[in-house]
Coordinates of C-alpha atoms in Angstrom, one line a residue:
X1 CA 28.5 -41.1 7.5
X2 CA 26.4 -43.8 9.0
X3 CA 25.2 -47.0 7.3
X4 CA 21.6 -47.9 8.2
X5 CA 19.8 -51.1 7.4
X6 CA 16.4 -49.4 8.1
X7 CA 15.3 -45.9 8.6
X8 CA 14.6 -44.5 11.1
X9 CA 17.5 -46.6 12.3
X10 CA 17.6 -49.2 15.1
X11 CA 20.0 -48.9 18.1
X12 CA 22.2 -51.6 16.6
X13 CA 22.7 -49.6 13.5
X14 CA 24.3 -46.5 15.1
X15 CA 25.5 -47.4 18.6
X16 CA 29.0 -48.4 17.4
X17 CA 29.6 -44.9 15.9
X18 CA 29.6 -43.4 19.5
X19 CA 31.7 -44.0 22.6
X20 CA 30.1 -45.2 25.8
X21 CA 30.8 -41.8 27.3
X22 CA 29.1 -40.0 24.4
X23 CA 26.0 -42.3 24.7
X24 CA 25.9 -41.6 28.4
X25 CA 25.9 -37.8 27.8
X26 CA 23.2 -38.3 25.1
X27 CA 21.0 -40.1 27.6
X28 CA 21.5 -37.3 30.1
X29 CA 20.2 -34.8 27.5
X30 CA 17.1 -37.0 27.1
X31 CA 16.6 -37.2 30.8
X32 CA 16.6 -33.4 31.1
X33 CA 14.0 -33.1 28.4
X34 CA 15.8 -30.5 26.4
X35 CA 15.5 -32.1 23.0
X36 CA 12.7 -31.3 20.7
X37 CA 12.0 -33.6 17.7
X38 CA 11.1 -31.4 14.7
X39 CA 10.8 -33.9 11.9
X40 CA 10.6 -37.6 11.6
X41 CA 9.9 -38.9 8.1
X42 CA 11.0 -41.6 5.7
X43 CA 14.1 -39.7 4.7
X44 CA 15.0 -37.2 7.5
X45 CA 15.2 -36.8 11.3
X46 CA 15.7 -33.3 12.6
X47 CA 15.7 -31.9 16.2
X48 CA 16.6 -28.9 18.4
X49 CA 18.4 -29.1 21.7
X50 CA 19.3 -26.5 24.3
X51 CA 23.1 -26.4 24.7
X52 CA 25.2 -25.9 27.9
X53 CA 25.8 -22.2 26.8
X54 CA 22.0 -21.4 26.6
X55 CA 22.0 -21.6 22.8
X56 CA 19.9 -23.9 20.7
X57 CA 21.6 -26.4 18.4
X58 CA 20.0 -28.0 15.4
X59 CA 20.9 -31.6 14.3
X60 CA 19.8 -33.8 11.5
X61 CA 20.3 -37.3 10.2
X62 CA 19.3 -38.4 6.7
X63 CA 18.5 -41.9 5.4
X64 CA 21.7 -41.8 3.2
X65 CA 23.8 -41.7 6.4
X66 CA 24.7 -38.0 6.4
X67 CA 24.4 -36.1 9.6
X68 CA 25.0 -32.6 10.9
X69 CA 24.9 -30.5 14.1
X70 CA 25.3 -26.8 14.6
X71 CA 27.2 -27.2 17.9
X72 CA 30.9 -26.2 18.1
X73 CA 32.1 -29.8 19.1
X74 CA 35.2 -30.8 17.3
X75 CA 34.4 -34.6 17.4
X76 CA 31.5 -35.6 15.2
X77 CA 29.0 -37.3 15.4
X78 CA 28.5 -35.5 18.7
X79 CA 26.3 -36.2 21.8
X80 CA 23.4 -34.2 20.3
X81 CA 23.2 -36.4 17.2
X82 CA 23.4 -39.5 19.5
X83 CA 20.5 -38.1 21.6
X84 CA 18.5 -37.5 18.5
X85 CA 19.0 -41.1 17.3
X86 CA 18.2 -42.4 20.8
X87 CA 15.0 -40.5 21.0
X88 CA 13.9 -41.8 17.6
X89 CA 14.9 -45.4 18.5
X90 CA 12.6 -45.2 21.5
X91 CA 9.9 -43.3 19.7
X92 CA 6.6 -45.1 19.9
X93 CA 4.2 -43.9 17.2
X94 CA 2.0 -47.0 17.1
X95 CA -1.1 -45.0 18.1
X96 CA -0.3 -41.9 16.0
X97 CA -0.5 -40.9 12.4
X98 CA 2.9 -41.1 10.6
X99 CA 4.9 -37.8 10.8
X100 CA 4.8 -35.8 7.6
X101 CA 8.0 -34.9 5.8
X102 CA 8.9 -31.3 5.0
X103 CA 7.8 -32.0 1.4
X104 CA 4.4 -33.2 2.7
X105 CA 4.0 -30.1 4.8
X106 CA 4.8 -27.8 1.9
X107 CA 2.3 -29.6 -0.4
X108 CA -0.4 -29.1 2.2
X109 CA 0.3 -25.4 2.7
X110 CA -2.5 -23.0 1.7
X111 CA -1.6 -19.8 -0.2
X112 CA -2.0 -17.3 2.7
X113 CA 0.0 -19.4 5.2
X114 CA 2.8 -19.9 2.6
X115 CA 2.9 -16.1 2.1
X116 CA 3.1 -15.5 5.8
X117 CA 5.8 -18.1 6.3
X118 CA 7.9 -16.7 3.4
X119 CA 7.7 -13.2 4.9
X120 CA 8.8 -14.6 8.3
X121 CA 11.7 -16.5 6.8
X122 CA 12.7 -13.5 4.7
X123 CA 13.8 -11.8 8.0
X124 CA 16.9 -14.1 7.8
X125 CA 19.3 -12.2 5.5
X126 CA 20.6 -15.3 3.7
X127 CA 17.0 -16.5 3.0
X128 CA 16.0 -13.1 1.9
X129 CA 18.8 -13.0 -0.7
X130 CA 17.8 -16.4 -2.0
X131 CA 14.1 -15.4 -2.3
X132 CA 15.0 -12.2 -4.1
X133 CA 17.2 -14.2 -6.5
X134 CA 14.4 -16.6 -7.2
X135 CA 11.7 -14.0 -7.7
X136 CA 13.9 -12.0 -10.1
X137 CA 14.1 -15.1 -12.4
X138 CA 10.8 -16.9 -11.9
X139 CA 7.1 -16.2 -12.2
X140 CA 5.6 -15.4 -8.8
X141 CA 3.8 -18.4 -7.4
X142 CA 0.6 -16.3 -6.8
X143 CA 0.0 -16.1 -10.6
X144 CA -0.6 -19.8 -10.7
X145 CA -3.8 -19.3 -8.7
X146 CA -7.0 -17.9 -10.3
X147 CA -8.9 -15.1 -8.6
X148 CA -11.5 -17.6 -7.6
X149 CA -8.9 -19.7 -5.8
X150 CA -7.4 -16.7 -4.1
X151 CA -10.8 -15.4 -2.9
X152 CA -11.8 -18.7 -1.6
X153 CA -8.5 -19.1 0.3
X154 CA -8.7 -15.6 1.7
X155 CA -12.1 -16.2 3.2
X156 CA -11.1 -19.6 4.5
X157 CA -8.0 -18.0 6.1
X158 CA -10.1 -15.2 7.7
X159 CA -8.3 -12.5 5.9
X160 CA -9.8 -9.0 6.1
X161 CA -12.2 -8.9 3.2
X162 CA -12.6 -5.2 3.6
X163 CA -9.3 -4.9 1.6
X164 CA -10.3 -7.4 -1.1
X165 CA -12.8 -5.5 -3.2
X166 CA -10.9 -5.6 -6.5
X167 CA -10.1 -9.4 -5.9
X168 CA -13.8 -10.0 -5.5
X169 CA -14.7 -8.2 -8.7
X170 CA -12.1 -10.3 -10.6
X171 CA -13.3 -13.5 -9.1
X172 CA -16.9 -12.9 -9.9
X173 CA -16.0 -12.1 -13.5
X174 CA -14.3 -15.5 -13.6
X175 CA -17.3 -17.1 -12.0
X176 CA -19.7 -15.9 -14.7
X177 CA -17.6 -17.7 -17.3
X178 CA -17.8 -21.1 -15.6
X179 CA -20.2 -23.9 -16.8
X180 CA -23.4 -23.8 -14.9
X181 CA -22.7 -26.9 -12.8
X182 CA -19.3 -25.6 -11.6
X183 CA -20.7 -22.1 -11.2
X184 CA -23.5 -23.3 -8.9
X185 CA -21.2 -25.5 -6.8
X186 CA -18.5 -22.9 -6.3
X187 CA -21.1 -20.1 -5.6
X188 CA -22.9 -22.2 -3.0
X189 CA -19.7 -23.3 -1.3
X190 CA -18.6 -19.6 -1.0
X191 CA -22.1 -18.6 0.4
X192 CA -21.7 -21.2 3.2
X193 CA -18.1 -20.0 3.9
X194 CA -19.3 -16.4 4.1
X195 CA -22.2 -17.4 6.4
X196 CA -19.7 -18.2 9.2
X197 CA -17.0 -15.7 8.2
X198 CA -15.4 -13.3 10.7
X199 CA -12.1 -11.6 10.2
X200 CA -9.0 -12.7 12.2
X201 CA -9.5 -10.5 15.3
X202 CA -5.8 -10.6 16.2
X203 CA -4.9 -8.7 13.0
X204 CA -8.1 -6.8 12.2
X205 CA -7.9 -3.0 12.5
X206 CA -11.3 -1.5 12.9
X207 CA -9.9 2.0 12.3
X208 CA -8.1 1.2 9.1
X209 CA -8.9 3.5 6.2
X210 CA -7.4 1.1 3.6
X211 CA -10.7 -0.8 3.0
X212 CA -13.5 0.4 0.8
X213 CA -16.3 -1.4 2.7
X214 CA -17.0 -2.8 6.2
X215 CA -16.6 -6.5 6.4
X216 CA -20.2 -7.2 7.4
X217 CA -21.5 -5.1 4.4
X218 CA -19.1 -6.9 2.1
X219 CA -20.3 -10.3 3.3
X220 CA -23.9 -9.2 2.5
X221 CA -23.0 -7.8 -0.9
X222 CA -20.9 -10.8 -1.9
X223 CA -23.6 -13.2 -0.7
X224 CA -26.2 -11.5 -2.8
X225 CA -24.0 -11.6 -5.9
X226 CA -23.1 -15.3 -5.3
X227 CA -26.7 -16.4 -4.8
X228 CA -27.7 -14.6 -7.9
X229 CA -25.0 -16.5 -9.9
X230 CA -26.2 -19.7 -8.2
X231 CA -29.8 -19.0 -9.1
X232 CA -28.9 -18.3 -12.7
X233 CA -26.9 -21.5 -13.0
X234 CA -29.8 -23.5 -11.5
X235 CA -32.2 -22.1 -14.2
X236 CA -29.7 -23.1 -16.9
X237 CA -29.6 -26.6 -15.4
X238 CA -33.4 -26.9 -15.4
X239 CA -33.7 -27.1 -11.6
X240 CA -35.7 -23.9 -11.0
X241 CA -38.4 -25.3 -8.6
X242 CA -35.9 -27.3 -6.6
X243 CA -33.6 -24.3 -6.3
X244 CA -36.5 -22.1 -5.3
X245 CA -37.4 -24.4 -2.3
X246 CA -33.7 -24.4 -1.2
X247 CA -33.3 -20.6 -1.5
X248 CA -36.6 -19.8 0.1
X249 CA -35.4 -21.5 3.3
X250 CA -32.1 -19.5 3.1
X251 CA -34.1 -16.3 2.6
X252 CA -35.8 -16.8 6.0
X253 CA -32.7 -15.5 7.8
X254 CA -30.7 -13.7 5.0
X255 CA -32.0 -10.8 3.0
X256 CA -29.0 -11.2 0.6
X257 CA -30.9 -14.2 -1.0
X258 CA -33.6 -11.9 -2.4
X259 CA -31.8 -11.3 -5.7
X260 CA -31.5 -15.0 -6.4
X261 CA -35.0 -15.6 -5.2
X262 CA -36.3 -12.9 -7.6
X263 CA -34.4 -14.4 -10.6
X264 CA -35.9 -17.8 -9.9
X265 CA -39.4 -16.6 -9.4
X266 CA -39.3 -14.7 -12.7
X267 CA -39.0 -18.1 -14.4
X268 CA -42.4 -19.3 -13.1
X269 CA -45.8 -18.4 -14.6
X270 CA -47.2 -17.3 -11.2
X271 CA -43.8 -16.1 -10.0
X272 CA -44.8 -12.5 -9.3
X273 CA -47.7 -13.4 -7.1
X274 CA -45.7 -16.0 -5.3
X275 CA -42.8 -13.7 -4.4
X276 CA -45.1 -10.7 -3.6
X277 CA -46.8 -12.9 -1.0
X278 CA -43.5 -14.1 0.2
X279 CA -42.1 -10.5 1.0
X280 CA -45.4 -9.1 2.5
X281 CA -44.8 -8.0 6.1
X282 CA -41.1 -7.8 5.7
X283 CA -39.4 -4.7 7.1
X284 CA -37.9 -4.2 3.6
X285 CA -41.2 -4.7 1.8
X286 CA -41.1 -1.4 -0.1
X287 CA -37.6 -2.1 -1.3
X288 CA -38.5 -5.6 -2.4
X289 CA -41.7 -4.5 -4.1
X290 CA -39.7 -1.9 -6.1
X291 CA -37.4 -4.7 -7.3
X292 CA -40.3 -7.0 -8.1
X293 CA -42.1 -4.4 -10.2
X294 CA -38.9 -3.4 -12.0
X295 CA -38.2 -7.0 -12.9
X296 CA -41.7 -8.3 -13.6
X297 CA -44.0 -5.3 -14.1
X298 CA -44.4 -2.9 -16.9
X299 CA -42.3 0.3 -17.4
X300 CA -45.3 2.5 -16.7
X301 CA -46.0 0.6 -13.5
X302 CA -42.4 1.1 -12.3
X303 CA -42.3 4.8 -13.3
X304 CA -45.6 5.4 -11.3
X305 CA -44.0 3.7 -8.3
X306 CA -40.9 5.9 -8.6
X307 CA -42.9 9.1 -8.8
X308 CA -44.8 8.3 -5.6
X309 CA -41.7 8.8 -3.5
X310 CA -39.3 11.7 -4.5
X311 CA -38.1 12.7 -1.0
X312 CA -34.3 12.6 -1.5
X313 CA -31.6 13.0 -4.2
X314 CA -31.4 9.2 -4.4
X315 CA -35.1 8.9 -5.4
X316 CA -34.8 11.7 -8.0
X317 CA -31.6 10.2 -9.4
X318 CA -33.3 6.8 -9.7
X319 CA -36.2 8.3 -11.7
X320 CA -33.7 10.2 -13.9
X321 CA -31.7 6.9 -14.6
X322 CA -35.0 5.1 -15.4
X323 CA -36.0 7.8 -17.9
X324 CA -32.5 7.6 -19.5
X325 CA -32.8 3.9 -19.8
X326 CA -36.2 4.3 -21.5
X327 CA -34.6 6.7 -24.1
X328 CA -36.4 9.7 -22.7
X329 CA -33.4 11.9 -22.3
X330 CA -35.2 15.3 -22.6
X331 CA -37.6 14.3 -19.8
X332 CA -34.6 13.0 -17.7
X333 CA -32.8 16.3 -18.1
X334 CA -35.9 18.3 -17.2
X335 CA -36.4 16.4 -14.0
X336 CA -32.7 16.6 -13.1
X337 CA -32.8 20.4 -13.6
X338 CA -35.8 20.8 -11.3
X339 CA -34.4 18.4 -8.7
X340 CA -31.0 20.1 -8.6
X341 CA -32.4 23.6 -8.4
X342 CA -34.7 22.7 -5.6
X343 CA -31.9 21.0 -3.6
X344 CA -29.5 23.9 -4.1
X345 CA -32.1 26.4 -3.0
X346 CA -32.9 24.5 0.2
X347 CA -29.5 23.2 1.2
X348 CA -26.9 25.4 -0.6
X349 CA -24.9 22.2 -1.4
X350 CA -23.2 21.9 2.0
X351 CA -21.9 18.3 1.5
X352 CA -21.2 15.9 -1.3
X353 CA -24.2 13.8 -2.3
X354 CA -23.3 11.3 -4.9
X355 CA -26.8 11.2 -6.5
X356 CA -27.0 14.9 -6.8
X357 CA -23.5 15.0 -8.3
X358 CA -24.5 12.3 -10.8
X359 CA -27.5 14.5 -12.0
X360 CA -25.2 17.5 -12.2
X361 CA -22.7 15.6 -14.4
X362 CA -25.5 14.5 -16.6
X363 CA -26.6 18.2 -17.1
X364 CA -23.0 19.2 -17.5
X365 CA -22.6 16.9 -20.5
X366 CA -26.0 17.4 -22.1
X367 CA -27.1 20.9 -21.1
X368 CA -24.0 22.9 -20.2
X369 CA -24.7 26.1 -18.3
X370 CA -22.9 28.3 -15.8
X371 CA -25.5 27.2 -13.2
X372 CA -24.4 23.5 -13.3
X373 CA -20.7 24.4 -13.6
X374 CA -21.0 26.5 -10.4
X375 CA -22.8 23.7 -8.5
X376 CA -20.2 21.2 -9.6
X377 CA -17.4 23.6 -8.5
X378 CA -18.8 23.8 -5.0
X379 CA -18.9 20.0 -4.8
X380 CA -15.5 19.3 -6.3
X381 CA -13.5 22.4 -5.1
X382 CA -10.5 21.7 -7.3
X383 CA -8.5 23.6 -9.9
X384 CA -10.0 21.7 -12.9
X385 CA -13.6 22.7 -11.8
X386 CA -12.4 26.3 -11.4
X387 CA -10.8 26.4 -14.8
X388 CA -14.1 25.0 -16.3
X389 CA -16.0 27.7 -14.5
X390 CA -13.7 30.4 -15.7
X391 CA -14.7 29.9 -19.3
X392 CA -18.1 31.4 -18.7
X393 CA -18.8 35.1 -19.1
X394 CA -20.6 35.2 -15.8
X395 CA -17.4 34.1 -14.0
X396 CA -15.7 37.5 -13.9
X397 CA -18.5 39.1 -12.0
X398 CA -19.0 36.2 -9.5
X399 CA -15.3 35.2 -9.0
X400 CA -14.7 36.9 -5.6
X401 CA -18.0 35.6 -4.2
X402 CA -17.2 32.1 -5.4
X403 CA -13.7 32.1 -3.8
X404 CA -15.1 33.2 -0.5
X405 CA -17.1 29.9 -0.3
X406 CA -14.1 27.7 -1.0
X407 CA -13.3 26.0 2.3
X408 CA -10.4 23.8 0.9
X409 CA -7.4 26.1 1.5
X410 CA -5.0 24.0 -0.6
X411 CA -7.4 24.1 -3.6
X412 CA -7.9 27.9 -3.1
X413 CA -4.2 28.4 -3.2
X414 CA -4.1 26.5 -6.5
X415 CA -6.9 28.8 -7.9
X416 CA -5.2 32.0 -6.8
X417 CA -1.8 30.8 -8.3
X418 CA -3.6 30.0 -11.6
X419 CA -5.0 33.5 -11.6
X420 CA -1.6 35.0 -10.6
X421 CA -3.4 36.9 -7.9
X422 CA -0.5 38.0 -5.7
X423 CA -2.7 40.2 -3.5
X424 CA -5.1 37.3 -2.9
X425 CA -2.2 34.9 -2.1
X426 CA -0.8 37.4 0.4
X427 CA -4.2 37.8 2.1
X428 CA -4.6 34.0 2.2
X429 CA -1.2 33.5 3.9
X430 CA -2.0 36.2 6.4
X431 CA -5.4 34.6 7.3
X432 CA -4.0 31.0 7.2
X433 CA -0.3 31.1 8.2
X434 CA 0.4 27.5 7.4
X435 CA 4.0 26.7 6.5
X436 CA 2.9 23.8 4.2
X437 CA 1.0 26.2 2.1
X438 CA 3.6 28.9 2.4
X439 CA 6.5 26.9 0.9
X440 CA 4.5 26.4 -2.3
X441 CA 4.7 30.1 -2.8
X442 CA 8.3 30.7 -2.0
X443 CA 9.2 31.6 -5.5
X444 CA 6.3 34.0 -5.9
X445 CA 6.4 35.6 -2.4
X446 CA 9.8 34.9 -1.0
X447 CA 9.7 37.8 1.6
X448 CA 6.3 36.9 3.0
X449 CA 7.1 33.2 3.0
X450 CA 10.4 33.5 4.9
X451 CA 8.8 35.8 7.4
X452 CA 6.0 33.3 8.0
X453 CA 8.4 30.4 8.3
X454 CA 10.6 32.2 10.9
X455 CA 7.6 33.2 13.0
X456 CA 6.2 29.7 12.8
X457 CA 9.4 28.1 13.9
X458 CA 9.9 30.4 16.9
X459 CA 6.2 30.2 18.0
X460 CA 6.1 26.4 17.8
X461 CA 9.2 26.0 19.9
X462 CA 7.9 28.4 22.5
X463 CA 4.6 26.7 22.9
X464 CA 5.5 23.0 22.7
X465 CA 8.4 20.7 23.5
X466 CA 8.1 17.3 21.7
X467 CA 10.2 15.4 19.2
X468 CA 7.6 15.7 16.5
X469 CA 7.5 19.5 16.8
X470 CA 11.3 19.6 16.7
X471 CA 11.4 17.5 13.5
X472 CA 8.9 19.8 11.8
X473 CA 10.7 22.9 13.0
X474 CA 14.0 21.6 11.6
X475 CA 12.2 20.9 8.2
X476 CA 10.9 24.5 8.0
X477 CA 14.3 25.9 9.1
X478 CA 15.9 24.3 6.0
X479 CA 13.2 25.9 3.9
X480 CA 13.9 29.2 5.6
X481 CA 17.6 28.9 5.0
X482 CA 17.0 28.5 1.3
X483 CA 15.3 31.9 1.3
X484 CA 17.3 33.9 3.8
X485 CA 20.7 35.6 3.3
X486 CA 23.5 33.6 5.1
X487 CA 24.6 36.5 7.2
X488 CA 21.0 36.7 8.7
X489 CA 20.2 33.1 8.9
X490 CA 23.3 31.9 10.7
X491 CA 23.2 34.2 13.8
X492 CA 19.4 33.5 14.0
X493 CA 19.9 29.7 14.0
X494 CA 22.8 29.8 16.5
X495 CA 20.8 32.1 18.8
X496 CA 17.8 29.7 18.6
X497 CA 20.0 26.7 19.5
X498 CA 21.6 28.5 22.3
X499 CA 18.2 29.5 23.7
X500 CA 17.1 25.9 23.8
X501 CA 20.5 24.3 24.7
X502 CA 18.8 22.4 27.5
X503 CA 16.6 20.5 25.1
X504 CA 18.8 17.6 23.8
X505 CA 16.1 16.3 21.4
X506 CA 15.9 19.7 19.7
X507 CA 19.7 19.9 19.4
X508 CA 19.6 16.4 17.9
X509 CA 17.0 17.3 15.2
X510 CA 18.9 20.5 14.3
X511 CA 22.4 19.0 14.2
X512 CA 22.4 18.3 10.4
X513 CA 21.3 21.9 9.8
X514 CA 24.1 23.1 12.0
X515 CA 26.6 20.9 10.2
X516 CA 25.4 22.3 6.9
X517 CA 26.1 25.8 8.1
X518 CA 29.6 24.8 9.2
X519 CA 30.3 23.3 5.7
X520 CA 29.2 26.6 4.1
X521 CA 31.6 28.5 6.4

């Protein structure tokens, strides 16, 4: 151990601990520039150096006199520790900020950076074991953060907000419970962050299906929610007119501000006239006027506006929802019936429209009929919808025609199995010889399934030579083995492997199956 009068130490404090030869070697290390100073703080000095064998060594010296080096030298302190002390003794930091300690760096870490660092360190087996031991016996650190903190940090760190829909919902629920002053401050701060937000392009995957909204759409949606929260808080604080001026400027370049602007305008005696004039000439004028009339007009005025434009399922559904809100359910159901029938007559329900489906589900609950069950069945194409349809007397007569219109083969397989229609299942396998579908029927139709699997394996190997095809063929061969008699399967497999003996990748994928045969004798 060293004894230091000051730390970092002066040359006079440590020179006597090293021989002249060691100090000479240490100066040679500094001359080559191989030493990197990692930490210089009030309690610790740490550095890396490239050794003579091409390996990096790490050395450290602490204020209590302890030192260490990862080099294999038998005599310690070694030349690397001497070089570390020499570089610090000559280190001029007069024009620089004091170096932070490790503890300081940790205190300054944001959540996302800390998580990334932990995952990187966890690649070291010893560190991974320590982390797993900690997390088994301690509360995860992330639980100390509120959803508001986590969302703010995610945006600041340019995380992909396409994946953060549920976190946003949780954060906005917390936001609504804050006092108005804090709510306004937090909301406006986030609006400004989102205004300049872009995801980290190095990690962003434009083709990812994990997200439930494009990041630009999410920025707009979140900005609108935040500005509405901000406007509500300003009203509670009695600053409506001042907030209106501030938000009007923001609205010039951001349509997401309209919700907050509308809330503020609704507090003013002449608010409707003011905001109507404000949106005139906008490319979204019709959309804005609908929101203005819904918020500030009479129900009769809003209904008349809705009935002026019934060009799509969205418009019809909007009117139906309004009638339900006005406690006019019979009228809502009448309009839903007319709208659904007309759309089915024209388009035969070729694709899923969420607004049409919503009206169908309303009819399903309040006016159940075979007509609506059938329409829902074509939308959903699953076994539950098929079972619901089968309860109706009309089903028996229309069953075959209904099944012909089912394009989802997996769902159709479920329906035929539920009906125990063996003839229908055989016909389906014949028209769609897919091994994934076939193995689901191996207990019902073992002969047909094993024939299909055998043909599929042979055909796929004849047509294509790739590792993925070999892997799939080996998988189906195992399924075929479970169905076929051993005296038939074994010669077939051996002949197959002999035929493709010049394909090492194929032999590799089938080796476990071959070993299984040998075990069985």
